[in-house]
Short mmCIF file of C-alpha atoms in Angstrom, two decimals:
data_model
loop_
_atom_site.label_atom_id
_atom_site.label_comp_id
_atom_site.label_asym_id
_atom_site.label_seq_id
_atom_site.Cartn_x
_atom_site.Cartn_y
_atom_site.Cartn_z
CA MET A 251 -0.19 0.25 0.32
CA THR A 252 1.53 3.19 -1.02
CA PRO A 253 1.22 6.86 1.36
CA ASP A 254 -1.43 7.98 -0.93
CA ASP A 255 -3.45 4.46 -0.47
CA PHE A 256 -3.06 4.64 2.88
CA ARG A 257 -4.15 7.98 3.17
CA ARG A 258 -6.87 7.59 1.22
CA HIS A 259 -8.51 4.57 2.64
CA GLY A 260 -7.02 5.87 6.82
CA TYR A 261 -8.77 9.09 5.91
CA ALA A 262 -11.89 6.43 4.45
CA LEU A 263 -11.50 4.50 7.81
CA ILE A 264 -11.64 7.18 10.18
CA ASP A 265 -14.79 8.59 8.74
CA TRP A 266 -16.36 5.25 9.30
CA LEU A 267 -14.82 4.74 12.95
CA ALA A 268 -16.62 8.70 13.49
CA SER A 269 -20.07 6.89 11.72
CA TYR A 270 -20.04 4.29 14.07
CA MET A 271 -19.62 6.31 17.07
CA GLU A 272 -22.12 8.58 16.18
CA ARG A 273 -24.92 5.39 15.63
CA VAL A 274 -22.91 2.90 18.10
CA GLY A 275 -26.10 4.05 20.55
CA ASP A 276 -28.59 3.17 18.41
CA LEU A 277 -27.29 -0.66 18.44
CA PRO A 278 -28.11 -3.55 20.61
CA VAL A 279 -25.21 -3.47 22.61
CA GLN A 280 -24.88 -7.32 22.93
CA SER A 281 -24.32 -9.29 19.48
CA ARG A 282 -27.98 -10.89 17.96
CA LEU A 283 -25.67 -13.05 16.48
CA ALA A 284 -26.11 -16.94 16.93
CA PRO A 285 -22.77 -18.66 17.29
CA GLY A 286 -20.98 -20.44 14.16
CA GLU A 287 -22.70 -17.36 12.17
CA ILE A 288 -19.81 -15.29 11.77
CA ARG A 289 -17.66 -18.47 10.67
CA ASP A 290 -19.70 -19.18 8.22
CA MET A 291 -19.72 -15.71 6.61
CA LEU A 292 -16.25 -16.14 6.26
CA PRO A 293 -14.54 -18.40 3.48
CA ASP A 294 -12.72 -21.38 4.29
CA HIS A 295 -9.32 -20.20 3.40
CA ALA A 296 -7.18 -17.32 2.95
CA PRO A 297 -7.42 -15.67 -0.84
CA GLU A 298 -4.38 -16.38 -2.82
CA ASP A 299 -4.89 -13.49 -4.55
CA PRO A 300 -4.96 -9.55 -2.93
CA GLU A 301 -8.79 -8.32 -2.61
CA ASP A 302 -9.52 -4.16 -2.53
CA PHE A 303 -9.53 -2.55 0.17
CA GLU A 304 -13.26 -1.11 -0.39
CA GLU A 305 -14.55 -4.58 -0.35
CA ILE A 306 -12.30 -4.93 2.56
CA ALA A 307 -13.83 -2.33 4.38
CA ALA A 308 -17.50 -3.55 3.08
CA ASP A 309 -16.95 -6.47 5.58
CA LEU A 310 -16.93 -4.72 8.50
CA ASP A 311 -20.20 -3.59 8.05
CA ARG A 312 -21.47 -6.99 6.62
CA ILE A 313 -19.58 -9.28 8.94
CA VAL A 314 -17.96 -7.03 11.92
CA VAL A 315 -20.76 -4.74 13.30
CA PRO A 316 -23.14 -7.80 13.52
CA GLY A 317 -20.63 -9.37 15.20
CA LEU A 318 -20.06 -7.00 18.20
CA THR A 319 -20.40 -6.62 21.64
CA ASN A 320 -20.97 -2.65 21.66
CA TRP A 321 -18.74 -2.23 24.67
CA VAL A 322 -18.38 1.65 23.54
CA SER A 323 -22.51 1.93 24.01
CA PRO A 324 -23.82 4.00 26.29
CA GLY A 325 -25.89 1.73 27.73
CA TRP A 326 -23.16 -0.25 29.18
CA PHE A 327 -23.51 -1.09 31.99
CA ALA A 328 -21.99 -4.74 32.52
CA PHE A 329 -18.47 -5.64 34.01
CA PHE A 330 -16.57 -2.75 33.92
CA PRO A 331 -16.29 -0.70 31.06
CA ALA A 332 -13.32 -0.90 28.23
CA ALA A 333 -13.21 2.64 27.45
CA THR A 334 -12.21 4.53 24.26
CA SER A 335 -11.93 8.25 22.88
CA GLY A 336 -10.67 9.68 19.69
CA PRO A 337 -7.37 11.38 21.46
CA GLY A 338 -7.30 7.72 22.60
CA ILE A 339 -8.00 5.96 18.92
CA LEU A 340 -5.98 8.64 17.49
CA GLY A 341 -2.60 7.59 19.74
CA GLU A 342 -2.92 3.60 19.19
CA LEU A 343 -2.97 5.11 15.00
CA VAL A 344 0.36 6.45 15.75
CA SER A 345 1.40 3.76 18.00
CA ALA A 346 0.97 1.23 15.37
CA GLY A 347 2.48 3.24 12.38
CA LEU A 348 5.60 3.87 13.90
CA GLY A 349 6.32 0.53 14.40
CA GLN A 350 8.08 0.98 17.70
CA GLN A 351 9.47 -2.20 19.34
CA GLY A 352 10.65 -0.32 22.95
CA MET A 353 11.86 -3.45 24.91
CA LEU A 354 15.33 -1.77 25.48
CA TRP A 355 16.24 2.46 25.47
CA ALA A 356 18.26 1.76 22.37
CA THR A 357 15.57 0.12 20.39
CA SER A 358 13.35 3.22 21.80
CA PRO A 359 14.01 5.99 23.71
CA VAL A 360 11.14 8.29 23.00
CA CYS A 361 8.80 5.05 23.94
CA THR A 362 10.88 4.23 26.99
CA GLU A 363 10.71 7.90 28.36
CA LEU A 364 7.67 8.83 27.70
CA GLU A 365 6.47 5.61 29.45
CA ASN A 366 8.44 6.58 32.59
CA VAL A 367 6.92 10.45 32.08
CA MET A 368 3.60 9.03 31.80
CA ALA A 369 3.76 6.72 34.67
CA ASP A 370 5.17 9.92 37.24
CA TRP A 371 2.35 11.70 36.45
CA MET A 372 -0.13 9.39 36.53
CA ALA A 373 1.79 8.79 40.31
CA ASP A 374 1.15 12.44 40.66
CA LEU A 375 -2.56 12.50 39.64
CA LEU A 376 -3.44 9.47 42.00
CA GLY A 377 -1.68 10.41 44.83
CA LEU A 378 0.81 7.27 44.62
CA PRO A 379 3.52 7.11 47.35
CA ALA A 380 6.82 9.88 46.13
CA ARG A 381 9.17 6.54 45.83
CA TRP A 382 6.60 4.98 43.60
CA LYS A 383 8.48 7.31 40.84
CA THR A 384 11.04 6.77 38.43
CA THR A 385 13.01 9.32 39.66
CA ASP A 386 13.30 7.54 43.27
CA GLN A 387 13.72 4.12 43.84
CA GLY A 388 10.31 2.82 42.60
CA GLY A 389 8.63 3.66 38.96
CA GLY A 390 5.66 2.40 37.02
CA VAL A 391 5.53 0.00 34.09
CA MET A 392 2.61 -0.18 31.39
CA GLN A 393 1.37 -4.03 31.11
CA GLN A 394 -1.21 -5.38 29.14
CA THR A 395 -3.82 -6.09 32.04
CA ALA A 396 -3.57 -6.33 35.49
CA SER A 397 -3.46 -10.25 35.25
CA ASP A 398 -0.27 -9.53 34.22
CA ALA A 399 0.74 -7.00 36.75
CA VAL A 400 -0.21 -9.36 39.24
CA HIS A 401 1.57 -12.50 37.41
CA THR A 402 4.71 -10.32 37.68
CA ALA A 403 4.11 -10.08 41.44
CA LEU A 404 3.82 -13.19 42.22
CA VAL A 405 7.11 -14.26 40.31
CA VAL A 406 8.91 -11.59 42.51
CA ALA A 407 7.71 -12.65 45.31
CA ARG A 408 8.07 -16.35 44.91
CA GLU A 409 11.75 -15.56 44.00
CA GLU A 410 12.12 -12.84 46.87
CA ALA A 411 11.13 -15.70 49.28
CA GLY A 412 13.82 -17.84 47.90
CA ARG A 413 16.33 -15.68 48.21
CA CYS A 414 15.47 -16.07 51.82
CA GLY A 415 15.91 -20.14 51.46
CA ALA A 416 12.17 -20.69 51.14
CA ALA A 417 11.61 -23.72 48.48
CA ALA A 418 8.89 -22.58 45.89
CA ASP A 419 7.04 -25.48 46.63
CA ARG A 420 7.04 -24.16 49.95
CA CYS A 421 5.44 -20.66 49.33
CA VAL A 422 2.02 -19.77 49.52
CA ALA A 423 -0.30 -16.68 48.54
CA TYR A 424 -3.11 -14.92 50.24
CA THR A 425 -6.04 -13.23 48.88
CA SER A 426 -9.56 -12.49 49.46
CA SER A 427 -12.41 -14.61 48.26
CA GLN A 428 -13.66 -11.99 46.59
CA ALA A 429 -10.29 -11.09 44.80
CA HIS A 430 -10.11 -11.07 40.69
CA SER A 431 -9.43 -14.21 39.74
CA SER A 432 -6.55 -13.44 37.96
CA VAL A 433 -4.85 -14.09 41.00
CA GLU A 434 -5.65 -17.71 41.69
CA LYS A 435 -4.21 -17.79 38.10
CA GLY A 436 -1.27 -16.15 38.20
CA ALA A 437 -0.50 -17.74 41.23
CA ARG A 438 -0.85 -21.18 39.00
CA VAL A 439 1.43 -19.72 36.56
CA ALA A 440 3.92 -18.70 38.91
CA GLY A 441 4.16 -22.37 40.79
CA TYR A 442 2.61 -21.66 43.64
CA ARG A 443 1.60 -25.08 45.19
CA HIS A 444 -1.09 -23.34 47.71
CA VAL A 445 -3.15 -20.25 47.73
CA ARG A 446 -5.12 -19.43 50.21
CA LEU A 447 -8.91 -17.21 49.58
CA ILE A 448 -9.57 -15.47 52.93
CA ASP A 449 -12.97 -15.44 54.27
CA VAL A 450 -14.01 -11.61 54.08
CA ASP A 451 -16.74 -9.90 56.38
CA ASP A 452 -20.21 -8.19 55.91
CA ALA A 453 -19.03 -5.88 53.91
CA TYR A 454 -17.14 -8.23 51.39
CA ALA A 455 -13.60 -7.09 52.35
CA MET A 456 -11.15 -9.31 53.87
CA ARG A 457 -10.99 -9.76 57.39
CA ILE A 458 -7.39 -9.15 58.86
CA ASP A 459 -8.02 -12.05 62.06
CA ALA A 460 -8.44 -14.79 59.18
CA LEU A 461 -5.67 -13.48 57.41
CA GLN A 462 -3.49 -14.02 60.72
CA GLU A 463 -4.89 -17.27 61.41
CA ALA A 464 -3.82 -18.57 57.54
CA VAL A 465 -0.22 -17.19 58.09
CA ARG A 466 0.22 -18.42 61.47
CA LYS A 467 -1.19 -21.91 60.63
CA ASP A 468 0.86 -22.29 57.46
CA ARG A 469 3.87 -21.04 59.31
CA ALA A 470 3.09 -24.22 61.63
CA ALA A 471 2.68 -26.29 59.02
CA GLY A 472 6.14 -25.50 57.53
CA LEU A 473 5.32 -23.41 54.91
CA GLU A 474 6.72 -20.29 53.69
CA PRO A 475 3.91 -17.39 53.59
CA ALA A 476 5.50 -15.09 50.28
CA PHE A 477 2.55 -12.82 48.85
CA ALA A 478 -0.60 -11.42 50.19
CA CYS A 479 -2.85 -9.21 47.55
CA SER A 480 -5.61 -6.47 49.02
CA ALA A 481 -8.34 -5.35 46.60
CA VAL A 482 -9.12 -1.69 46.36
CA GLY A 483 -12.55 -2.24 45.01
CA THR A 484 -12.71 -5.66 44.59
CA THR A 485 -14.54 -7.05 41.21
CA GLY A 486 -18.11 -8.38 42.45
CA THR A 487 -18.73 -5.20 44.96
CA THR A 488 -16.18 -2.90 44.41
CA ALA A 489 -15.31 -3.88 47.95
CA VAL A 490 -11.93 -2.71 49.80
CA ASP A 491 -9.97 -4.61 51.91
CA PRO A 492 -7.99 -3.44 54.72
CA VAL A 493 -5.11 -2.43 52.97
CA ARG A 494 -2.76 -0.48 56.01
CA ALA A 495 -3.68 -3.84 57.91
CA VAL A 496 -2.59 -6.36 55.38
CA GLY A 497 0.55 -3.95 54.41
CA GLU A 498 1.64 -4.21 58.51
CA LEU A 499 0.69 -8.23 58.43
CA SER A 500 3.10 -8.64 55.14
CA ARG A 501 5.69 -6.63 56.73
CA GLN A 502 6.02 -8.78 59.65
CA ALA A 503 5.63 -11.81 58.04
CA GLY A 504 7.88 -10.97 55.46
CA MET A 505 5.49 -11.29 51.89
CA TRP A 506 5.09 -9.59 49.62
CA HIS A 507 2.02 -7.03 49.47
CA HIS A 508 0.46 -6.58 46.31
CA VAL A 509 -2.45 -3.95 46.33
CA ASP A 510 -4.94 -4.56 42.83
CA ALA A 511 -6.84 -1.58 42.29
CA ALA A 512 -7.04 -1.95 38.41
CA TYR A 513 -10.88 -0.40 38.42
CA ALA A 514 -11.29 1.51 41.65
CA GLY A 515 -7.79 3.25 41.49
CA ASN A 516 -9.09 5.47 38.92
CA ALA A 517 -11.15 6.95 41.65
CA MET A 518 -7.99 8.12 43.24
CA LEU A 519 -7.66 10.64 40.57
CA CYS A 520 -10.02 13.09 43.24
CA PRO A 521 -8.60 13.16 46.57
CA GLU A 522 -11.94 12.64 48.53
CA PHE A 523 -11.57 8.81 47.60
CA ARG A 524 -7.87 8.07 48.96
CA HIS A 525 -9.01 7.21 52.07
CA HIS A 526 -10.00 3.80 50.61
CA GLN A 527 -5.85 3.00 50.09
CA ASP A 528 -4.74 4.39 53.11
CA GLY A 529 -1.42 2.88 53.61
CA LEU A 530 -0.17 2.36 50.24
CA GLU A 531 3.27 3.14 51.91
CA LEU A 532 3.61 -0.17 52.60
CA ALA A 533 2.44 -2.12 49.62
CA ASP A 534 5.34 -3.20 47.52
CA SER A 535 3.74 -3.18 43.91
CA TYR A 536 0.46 -1.75 43.17
CA THR A 537 -2.04 -1.96 39.85
CA VAL A 538 -4.53 0.60 38.23
CA ASN A 539 -6.07 0.05 34.69
CA PRO A 540 -6.67 3.47 33.18
CA TYR A 541 -8.95 2.11 30.65
CA LYS A 542 -11.11 1.07 32.71
CA TRP A 543 -12.14 4.85 34.10
CA THR A 544 -10.67 7.22 31.93
CA PRO A 545 -10.75 7.77 28.29
CA MET A 546 -7.68 5.53 27.53
CA THR A 547 -8.42 2.81 25.55
CA PHE A 548 -7.92 -0.87 25.82
CA ASP A 549 -5.18 -2.05 26.76
CA GLY A 550 -2.62 -0.78 29.01
CA SER A 551 -2.34 -1.31 32.97
CA LEU A 552 0.07 0.77 34.82
CA PHE A 553 2.26 -1.71 37.14
CA TYR A 554 4.21 -0.01 39.92
CA VAL A 555 6.74 -0.87 42.70
CA ALA A 556 8.04 0.93 45.78
CA ASP A 557 11.67 -0.16 44.67
CA ARG A 558 12.44 -1.67 41.20
CA ARG A 559 15.69 -3.99 42.17
CA PRO A 560 13.77 -6.87 43.29
CA LEU A 561 11.75 -6.78 40.02
CA ILE A 562 14.73 -6.07 37.93
CA ARG A 563 16.87 -8.56 39.64
CA THR A 564 14.02 -11.30 39.21
CA LEU A 565 13.30 -10.39 35.73
CA SER A 566 16.82 -9.67 34.16
CA ILE A 567 18.15 -11.81 31.51
CA LEU A 568 20.69 -10.32 29.24
CA PRO A 569 21.80 -12.47 26.53
CA GLU A 570 24.59 -10.82 24.13
CA TYR A 571 22.46 -9.36 21.08
CA LEU A 572 21.02 -7.36 23.78
CA ARG A 573 23.62 -5.63 25.41
CA ASN A 574 24.09 -2.17 24.37
CA THR A 575 26.32 0.54 25.32
CA SER A 576 22.94 2.87 26.73
CA SER A 577 22.04 -0.10 29.18
CA GLU A 578 25.66 -0.86 30.48
CA SER A 579 25.72 2.87 31.24
CA GLY A 580 23.65 2.41 33.88
CA GLN A 581 21.73 5.55 33.04
CA VAL A 582 18.53 4.11 31.47
CA ILE A 583 15.29 1.79 32.09
CA ASP A 584 15.26 -0.82 30.40
CA TYR A 585 11.35 -2.66 30.35
CA ARG A 586 12.18 -5.61 29.23
CA ASP A 587 13.44 -6.19 32.51
CA TRP A 588 9.91 -4.94 33.70
CA HIS A 589 7.89 -7.80 33.16
CA VAL A 590 8.20 -11.65 31.46
CA ALA A 591 7.57 -10.25 27.75
CA LEU A 592 10.18 -9.33 25.45
CA GLY A 593 8.56 -7.04 23.13
CA ARG A 594 6.41 -4.67 23.81
CA ARG A 595 4.31 -1.43 22.59
CA PHE A 596 3.97 1.84 22.34
CA ARG A 597 0.89 1.90 24.92
CA SER A 598 2.64 5.65 26.43
CA LEU A 599 1.17 7.25 23.71
CA LYS A 600 -2.21 6.82 24.04
CA LEU A 601 -2.43 7.80 27.18
CA TRP A 602 -0.11 10.94 26.57
CA PHE A 603 -2.48 12.15 24.36
CA VAL A 604 -5.62 11.43 26.39
CA LEU A 605 -4.17 13.51 29.51
CA ARG A 606 -3.06 16.22 27.11
CA TYR A 607 -6.43 16.42 25.42
CA TYR A 608 -8.94 16.05 28.02
CA GLY A 609 -6.69 17.71 31.05
CA ALA A 610 -7.00 16.42 34.74
CA ALA A 611 -9.89 18.30 35.60
CA ALA A 612 -12.19 16.75 33.05
CA LEU A 613 -11.43 13.11 34.36
CA ARG A 614 -11.67 14.05 37.54
CA SER A 615 -15.46 15.68 36.52
CA ARG A 616 -16.17 12.31 35.05
CA ILE A 617 -15.15 9.65 37.96
CA ARG A 618 -17.08 12.39 40.25
CA ASP A 619 -20.57 11.97 37.89
CA SER A 620 -20.11 8.43 37.52
CA VAL A 621 -20.24 7.90 40.77
CA ALA A 622 -22.76 10.35 41.80
CA TRP A 623 -25.19 8.81 39.25
CA ALA A 624 -24.20 5.47 40.95
CA ARG A 625 -25.26 6.70 44.24
CA ALA A 626 -28.54 7.82 43.22
CA PHE A 627 -29.11 4.60 41.09
CA ALA A 628 -28.35 2.98 44.44
CA ASP A 629 -30.54 5.64 46.73
CA ARG A 630 -33.85 4.54 43.93
CA LEU A 631 -33.33 0.52 44.63
CA ASP A 632 -33.21 1.50 48.06
CA GLU A 633 -36.45 3.72 48.16
CA ASP A 634 -38.75 0.65 46.22
CA PRO A 635 -39.77 -2.27 47.72
CA ARG A 636 -39.00 -4.61 45.28
CA PHE A 637 -35.13 -4.36 45.69
CA GLU A 638 -32.66 -5.05 47.82
CA LEU A 639 -28.53 -3.54 47.81
CA VAL A 640 -26.41 -6.60 48.43
CA ALA A 641 -22.98 -4.35 48.59
CA PRO A 642 -22.27 -0.50 49.46
CA VAL A 643 -21.52 1.37 46.74
CA PRO A 644 -18.13 2.95 47.31
CA PHE A 645 -17.44 4.30 43.55
CA ALA A 646 -19.24 3.56 41.12
CA LEU A 647 -20.94 -0.40 41.07
CA VAL A 648 -24.23 -0.56 42.03
CA CYS A 649 -25.19 -4.56 43.30
CA PHE A 650 -29.20 -5.62 43.89
CA ARG A 651 -31.70 -7.94 43.51
CA HIS A 652 -35.29 -8.31 43.30
CA ARG A 653 -36.31 -9.12 45.97
CA ALA A 654 -39.00 -11.96 45.12
CA GLY A 655 -35.60 -14.36 45.51
CA ASN A 656 -32.93 -15.72 42.80
CA ARG A 657 -35.22 -16.51 39.81
CA ALA A 658 -36.64 -13.21 39.89
CA THR A 659 -33.90 -11.69 40.19
CA GLU A 660 -31.70 -13.37 37.62
CA SER A 661 -35.31 -13.20 35.05
CA LEU A 662 -34.99 -9.59 35.75
CA GLY A 663 -31.68 -9.69 34.05
CA GLU A 664 -32.17 -11.54 31.00
CA ALA A 665 -34.76 -9.28 30.17
CA VAL A 666 -33.34 -6.07 30.85
CA ASN A 667 -30.32 -7.53 28.57
CA ARG A 668 -33.02 -8.87 26.42
CA SER A 669 -34.08 -5.28 25.02
CA GLY A 670 -30.51 -4.29 23.47
CA HIS A 671 -30.83 -0.80 25.31
CA SER A 672 -28.95 -2.08 28.06
CA PHE A 673 -26.61 -4.51 29.08
CA LEU A 674 -25.39 -6.14 32.99
CA THR A 675 -24.01 -8.51 34.40
CA PRO A 676 -25.51 -11.13 37.18
CA SER A 677 -23.42 -12.42 39.93
CA ARG A 678 -23.33 -14.38 42.51
CA MET A 679 -23.01 -14.37 46.11
CA GLY A 680 -23.04 -17.65 47.97
CA GLU A 681 -26.34 -18.21 47.48
CA THR A 682 -27.49 -15.41 46.79
CA ALA A 683 -28.15 -14.08 42.99
CA PHE A 684 -27.31 -10.54 42.12
CA LEU A 685 -27.27 -7.90 39.15
CA ARG A 686 -24.29 -5.54 38.50
CA VAL A 687 -24.63 -2.26 36.99
CA SER A 688 -20.87 -0.65 36.63
CA ILE A 689 -21.43 3.40 35.19
CA GLY A 690 -18.02 4.49 33.55
CA GLN A 691 -18.55 3.93 30.18
CA MET A 692 -17.11 7.38 28.31
CA ASN A 693 -19.93 7.27 26.33
CA THR A 694 -22.72 6.78 29.13
CA ARG A 695 -24.83 9.89 30.24
CA GLU A 696 -27.22 10.79 33.41
CA GLU A 697 -29.97 10.43 30.64
CA HIS A 698 -29.36 6.56 29.56
CA VAL A 699 -28.68 5.52 33.67
CA GLU A 700 -32.17 6.69 33.65
CA ARG A 701 -33.34 4.58 31.10
CA LEU A 702 -32.19 1.86 32.94
CA TRP A 703 -33.73 2.84 35.94
CA ARG A 704 -37.02 2.92 33.95
CA LEU A 705 -36.21 -0.34 32.31
CA VAL A 706 -35.71 -1.85 35.10
CA GLY A 707 -38.86 -0.92 37.22
CA LYS A 708 -40.90 -1.89 34.17
CA GLU A 709 -39.46 -5.88 34.10
CA ALA A 710 -39.60 -6.16 37.54
CA ALA A 711 -43.35 -5.06 37.69
CA PRO A 712 -44.35 -8.99 36.46
CA LEU A 713 -41.73 -10.32 38.38
CA LEU A 714 -43.28 -9.67 42.01
#
């Protein structure tokens, strides 16, 4: 494709994307296709001869759009958001076009240093400890998702325990029973034989007494407590674990303390929410996903460490073909040593675009609006005798159920999702079924939350 052809087709695709953004609110949030329908639209084999780009682009409307789950719909209230925005998309476009491979400072100085600065900007905006910045003894790196971040933390914790004489098969990882599944999966991948899911209190936060008892029992059994993860905003209900208490216990027990704030960490842009993560100075690592509640496009998880030396000590392997004078000078950061992968994308470019285009004040305003709409939605549920809240609402996730029971709750969720206007996710806590309403998609406005409320009320009526 020549530069002139690229320019022509690129302009056409930007127009197509802009049109999609304009009409996404009129599309059903979930695809209406049955399993296998998309495959049936595609040929069995790759083409031998080139096709016109216009034909390729036409298949976006014919094949791709009907098969989309429209995560950018204003009616998106499921899971947590995976945001997108014009500046974020354009940042991704430029990143792809520049074709940078940022494994070393030498392979892309700007990829490395812009990421250094973006991590530090975000550390300041989120009120993180000063020593977590790249200008101090810690630092931040953009990984793919929080799953990659927790896996990295688990590997470092295992290796640090090993340096103290603990065999890998005796290492134990602890996390809340409500923690994201990536903690348990990451522990498996990292080779932990022992993972303890700690009981929670009535607000679904980890019980520190239960953690203390689990650590005591494992020590008595000859095992080595190596890793503890506390959550600031669990996936199920956005419960907040006692970060300071877990940090203090981790220090006493010699464990690595990781804080998973993948979603709710974004709320720390607003100082009034920072009490939820009191005790961060006792944490060894921390992760937040800007794409879950800011206009930065998926993917990109910020992973911070209080001290980068254990991280680099664990993950640095230097073959001859990667040696270079810049790295050996000790004056640069080589991000290949900060995660499992060698190759890495120019992710920081889209964050740079977003922060400069919107400004921090607009991001704070968006967080506050989402929380206000969520709390207003929760108040209406609380006042309606048909519904009950099943968890507190510290951020912008509302968890509720129909008082008629589990079947009525599940039927209500199915009816709302069937409407095509809104999409929310069902969940369970023990034997209790409930529905999650996650407010924060970048295209969602108060009117869309109001429409969801009317839909919930309408579909709940026949279930009494």
